[in-house]
């Protein structure tokens, strides 16, 4: 990109105006957002939009054209920007502090206000609006996963230290329900006083917000925060990194008095191990690899706690993938990616799944229900040579 | 450009059940939605507005006070004004009486909002499925009409309409003013954001009753309705049907074909070969 004097003038003006798009002019076209160390992984935008060379680098050109009024808001633009899975690889790799994910979020919000939303995403918005969850399930089925278990409800007067924020995927998706069921059994074994909101819990709003439906996010967050206030919640354990990110980083922006301590379950368990409260009695003789969920890793810098839990489990051997921690490849499910249709060819989740297979380990370990669904989906397509996928919770339960 | 869209609030038929004893619809607890064909009409009008930004979209609905919820949804999608037609004298109207009341209301709305270039209706409401109100309204108003439209685009003083036919579709040109009834379009109605909904929730929706415009009340309500419903009933389902889940689509097709031949529904001929 050759900057003209006018561009530089414009950039200076943008910085003065506090325009979020100002950093677009910092792009030096180095391509590190598209292809990351150590091997040439391309960004999710380029892998999800098959056959078209669009990616974070190309996006900077698109942003510039939108800013200058050369590109209109249209359903074609929506089909493009809704392919970003907000994995933050581009942000992490940019030496010039360009943040395409912020641009994408802003463009998505403007598209949503204009009603220009891909059909599959519109269905999710409607489901959240009508049912309070992203999966189109009825509100009153939110606690079905607790049947037969001792799971105290906040609205039944349970006294608790921690509110367990279950999240839509753990409450409704059968594979993730199993993990949630094991987690509450772990809490009960350790004598932790906890409760859930039950049918009063609403979607955390992370997906709504990241897909640009800021108004819907505000509604959900307000309802959840009213429940937190009603039950005098002081500490929250979130099962999903997506819910965790919303509660920890987005809710305080809506309410400056929001002073609840929010922990992802990996932070919580790692702390218990460190304090000697959580100890393991059984060996789990498995060789595993760990996938860093984007909303835990790059979005919140939680890389060490999940590994500390794995290291504490006797017999467990961790083999890292080439791309790990800040350079981890996304599962393809974040930022609404789980609902976007895929084109032909290799997409981002397949790249990651292949990398896990190439380590030759028995088990792919995750710490996010969306990652679980994405990789189980890959297993469905690979019935001859599938890899076992486990949540950290399942390994902890086995070792107790 | 001035566009009027007639919409109806209907129960979401994907959620509705029929009372097995009385054979009437069990509406309790069933969510209400904007009739899907009317939503297609609104989207078509919104697309015309995208192309011609000085277009005004006015929405009208006849129904009880709660139909204002449907009107608010339409405002959130991009309509500029909305009116509710509601009055005791209008209760129990059949399609003839409804279209007559709407025609009287349209004349009043033209005094308030200016002459309408296009009036859009859904081809039918999913609760009654008569498909009569749109065409009857055109007759009452003496307007040219095109039914079952798949898309409509303006071009000068005419509207180019692609309409569904039994064998596919045909393209017609119709001069404005005109009335167009919309069927399911290839495009989905656009999304109404939560912020937009909050914004339009404050917008006033005037109600027009029998005293708001000129009308012959003997032609409205039960009195003005020649239709008499003797009985409603659900058709009993005799068979649960057969679903073929063979390894491939081709094998499933062959199994279906064999069943149809066995039941003498299809006969093997030269055209079908030996499979």
PDB file of N, CA and C in Angstrom, chain A residues 109 112-115 117 119 122 125-126 129 138 213-216 218-219, chain B residues 12 15 33 47 50 76 188-199:
ATOM      1  N   UNK A 109     -21.742  -4.815  13.186  1.00  0.00           N
ATOM      2  CA  UNK A 109     -22.802  -4.074  13.897  1.00  0.00           C
ATOM      3  C   UNK A 109     -23.580  -3.195  12.917  1.00  0.00           C
ATOM      4  N   UNK A 112     -25.831  -5.426  10.827  1.00  0.00           N
ATOM      5  CA  UNK A 112     -26.992  -5.890  11.608  1.00  0.00           C
ATOM      6  C   UNK A 112     -28.033  -4.774  11.682  1.00  0.00           C
ATOM      7  N   UNK A 113     -27.597  -3.546  11.914  1.00  0.00           N
ATOM      8  CA  UNK A 113     -28.547  -2.422  11.999  1.00  0.00           C
ATOM      9  C   UNK A 113     -29.258  -2.211  10.668  1.00  0.00           C
ATOM     10  N   UNK A 114     -28.608  -2.614   9.573  1.00  0.00           N
ATOM     11  CA  UNK A 114     -29.232  -2.494   8.251  1.00  0.00           C
ATOM     12  C   UNK A 114     -30.001  -3.759   7.871  1.00  0.00           C
ATOM     13  N   UNK A 115     -30.024  -4.732   8.762  1.00  0.00           N
ATOM     14  CA  UNK A 115     -30.768  -5.973   8.504  1.00  0.00           C
ATOM     15  C   UNK A 115     -30.042  -6.917   7.556  1.00  0.00           C
ATOM     16  N   UNK A 117     -27.872  -9.664   7.278  1.00  0.00           N
ATOM     17  CA  UNK A 117     -27.277 -10.728   8.085  1.00  0.00           C
ATOM     18  C   UNK A 117     -27.443 -12.045   7.320  1.00  0.00           C
ATOM     19  N   UNK A 119     -28.457 -15.765   6.481  1.00  0.00           N
ATOM     20  CA  UNK A 119     -29.649 -16.451   7.017  1.00  0.00           C
ATOM     21  C   UNK A 119     -29.343 -17.303   8.243  1.00  0.00           C
ATOM     22  N   UNK A 122     -29.011 -15.170  11.193  1.00  0.00           N
ATOM     23  CA  UNK A 122     -30.315 -14.593  11.568  1.00  0.00           C
ATOM     24  C   UNK A 122     -31.115 -15.592  12.417  1.00  0.00           C
ATOM     25  N   UNK A 125     -29.868 -15.399  15.944  1.00  0.00           N
ATOM     26  CA  UNK A 125     -30.371 -14.205  16.624  1.00  0.00           C
ATOM     27  C   UNK A 125     -31.831 -14.405  17.061  1.00  0.00           C
ATOM     28  N   UNK A 126     -32.624 -14.991  16.149  1.00  0.00           N
ATOM     29  CA  UNK A 126     -34.049 -15.203  16.466  1.00  0.00           C
ATOM     30  C   UNK A 126     -34.190 -16.159  17.637  1.00  0.00           C
ATOM     31  N   UNK A 129     -33.330 -14.388  20.802  1.00  0.00           N
ATOM     32  CA  UNK A 129     -34.389 -13.438  21.130  1.00  0.00           C
ATOM     33  C   UNK A 129     -35.608 -14.150  21.730  1.00  0.00           C
ATOM     34  N   UNK A 138     -35.971 -24.841  24.070  1.00  0.00           N
ATOM     35  CA  UNK A 138     -36.893 -24.151  24.965  1.00  0.00           C
ATOM     36  C   UNK A 138     -36.169 -23.738  26.249  1.00  0.00           C
ATOM     37  N   UNK A 213     -24.699  -8.146  17.053  1.00  0.00           N
ATOM     38  CA  UNK A 213     -26.020  -7.784  17.576  1.00  0.00           C
ATOM     39  C   UNK A 213     -25.846  -7.198  18.985  1.00  0.00           C
ATOM     40  N   UNK A 214     -25.341  -5.974  19.026  1.00  0.00           N
ATOM     41  CA  UNK A 214     -25.013  -5.355  20.305  1.00  0.00           C
ATOM     42  C   UNK A 214     -26.256  -5.148  21.178  1.00  0.00           C
ATOM     43  N   UNK A 215     -27.385  -4.826  20.554  1.00  0.00           N
ATOM     44  CA  UNK A 215     -28.624  -4.595  21.313  1.00  0.00           C
ATOM     45  C   UNK A 215     -29.077  -5.857  22.031  1.00  0.00           C
ATOM     46  N   UNK A 216     -28.983  -6.975  21.318  1.00  0.00           N
ATOM     47  CA  UNK A 216     -29.382  -8.261  21.899  1.00  0.00           C
ATOM     48  C   UNK A 216     -28.435  -8.613  23.055  1.00  0.00           C
ATOM     49  N   UNK A 218     -26.884  -6.510  24.946  1.00  0.00           N
ATOM     50  CA  UNK A 218     -27.238  -5.638  26.081  1.00  0.00           C
ATOM     51  C   UNK A 218     -28.436  -6.204  26.850  1.00  0.00           C
ATOM     52  N   UNK A 219     -29.445  -6.703  26.105  1.00  0.00           N
ATOM     53  CA  UNK A 219     -30.636  -7.283  26.751  1.00  0.00           C
ATOM     54  C   UNK A 219     -30.252  -8.496  27.604  1.00  0.00           C
TER      55      UNK A 219
ATOM     56  N   UNK B  12     -48.119 -18.625  14.906  1.00  0.00           N
ATOM     57  CA  UNK B  12     -47.026 -19.361  14.269  1.00  0.00           C
ATOM     58  C   UNK B  12     -47.487 -20.802  14.074  1.00  0.00           C
ATOM     59  N   UNK B  15     -46.095 -23.975  15.505  1.00  0.00           N
ATOM     60  CA  UNK B  15     -46.258 -24.243  16.943  1.00  0.00           C
ATOM     61  C   UNK B  15     -47.696 -24.633  17.289  1.00  0.00           C
ATOM     62  N   UNK B  33     -46.867 -14.138  14.901  1.00  0.00           N
ATOM     63  CA  UNK B  33     -45.821 -13.636  13.995  1.00  0.00           C
ATOM     64  C   UNK B  33     -46.457 -12.807  12.884  1.00  0.00           C
ATOM     65  N   UNK B  47     -36.498  -3.503  -0.498  1.00  0.00           N
ATOM     66  CA  UNK B  47     -35.494  -3.546  -1.579  1.00  0.00           C
ATOM     67  C   UNK B  47     -35.730  -2.425  -2.583  1.00  0.00           C
ATOM     68  N   UNK B  50     -34.304   0.514  -0.967  1.00  0.00           N
ATOM     69  CA  UNK B  50     -32.834   0.529  -1.062  1.00  0.00           C
ATOM     70  C   UNK B  50     -32.398   1.178  -2.374  1.00  0.00           C
ATOM     71  N   UNK B  76     -39.537  -1.914  12.586  1.00  0.00           N
ATOM     72  CA  UNK B  76     -38.125  -2.198  12.881  1.00  0.00           C
ATOM     73  C   UNK B  76     -37.381  -2.667  11.639  1.00  0.00           C
ATOM     74  N   UNK B 188     -34.725 -13.940   1.920  1.00  0.00           N
ATOM     75  CA  UNK B 188     -35.353 -13.945   3.244  1.00  0.00           C
ATOM     76  C   UNK B 188     -35.643 -12.507   3.674  1.00  0.00           C
ATOM     77  N   UNK B 189     -36.722 -12.294   4.449  1.00  0.00           N
ATOM     78  CA  UNK B 189     -36.952 -10.961   5.008  1.00  0.00           C
ATOM     79  C   UNK B 189     -35.760 -10.552   5.868  1.00  0.00           C
ATOM     80  N   UNK B 190     -35.396  -9.274   5.822  1.00  0.00           N
ATOM     81  CA  UNK B 190     -34.196  -8.855   6.540  1.00  0.00           C
ATOM     82  C   UNK B 190     -34.406  -8.861   8.054  1.00  0.00           C
ATOM     83  N   UNK B 191     -33.292  -8.815   8.749  1.00  0.00           N
ATOM     84  CA  UNK B 191     -33.307  -8.928  10.207  1.00  0.00           C
ATOM     85  C   UNK B 191     -33.617  -7.581  10.859  1.00  0.00           C
ATOM     86  N   UNK B 192     -34.433  -7.620  11.889  1.00  0.00           N
ATOM     87  CA  UNK B 192     -34.712  -6.402  12.664  1.00  0.00           C
ATOM     88  C   UNK B 192     -33.877  -6.458  13.939  1.00  0.00           C
ATOM     89  N   UNK B 193     -32.908  -5.570  14.072  1.00  0.00           N
ATOM     90  CA  UNK B 193     -32.003  -5.632  15.227  1.00  0.00           C
ATOM     91  C   UNK B 193     -32.720  -5.214  16.515  1.00  0.00           C
ATOM     92  N   UNK B 194     -32.169  -5.652  17.641  1.00  0.00           N
ATOM     93  CA  UNK B 194     -32.776  -5.343  18.945  1.00  0.00           C
ATOM     94  C   UNK B 194     -32.798  -3.841  19.197  1.00  0.00           C
ATOM     95  N   UNK B 195     -31.715  -3.164  18.769  1.00  0.00           N
ATOM     96  CA  UNK B 195     -31.669  -1.715  18.988  1.00  0.00           C
ATOM     97  C   UNK B 195     -32.749  -1.013  18.174  1.00  0.00           C
ATOM     98  N   UNK B 196     -32.953  -1.490  16.926  1.00  0.00           N
ATOM     99  CA  UNK B 196     -33.997  -0.915  16.068  1.00  0.00           C
ATOM    100  C   UNK B 196     -35.369  -1.143  16.699  1.00  0.00           C
ATOM    101  N   UNK B 197     -35.575  -2.370  17.238  1.00  0.00           N
ATOM    102  CA  UNK B 197     -36.868  -2.692  17.856  1.00  0.00           C
ATOM    103  C   UNK B 197     -37.136  -1.763  19.030  1.00  0.00           C
ATOM    104  N   UNK B 198     -36.074  -1.528  19.838  1.00  0.00           N
ATOM    105  CA  UNK B 198     -36.214  -0.634  20.990  1.00  0.00           C
ATOM    106  C   UNK B 198     -36.557   0.783  20.534  1.00  0.00           C
ATOM    107  N   UNK B 199     -35.905   1.192  19.455  1.00  0.00           N
ATOM    108  CA  UNK B 199     -36.094   2.550  18.933  1.00  0.00           C
ATOM    109  C   UNK B 199     -37.530   2.745  18.441  1.00  0.00           C
TER     110      UNK B 199
END
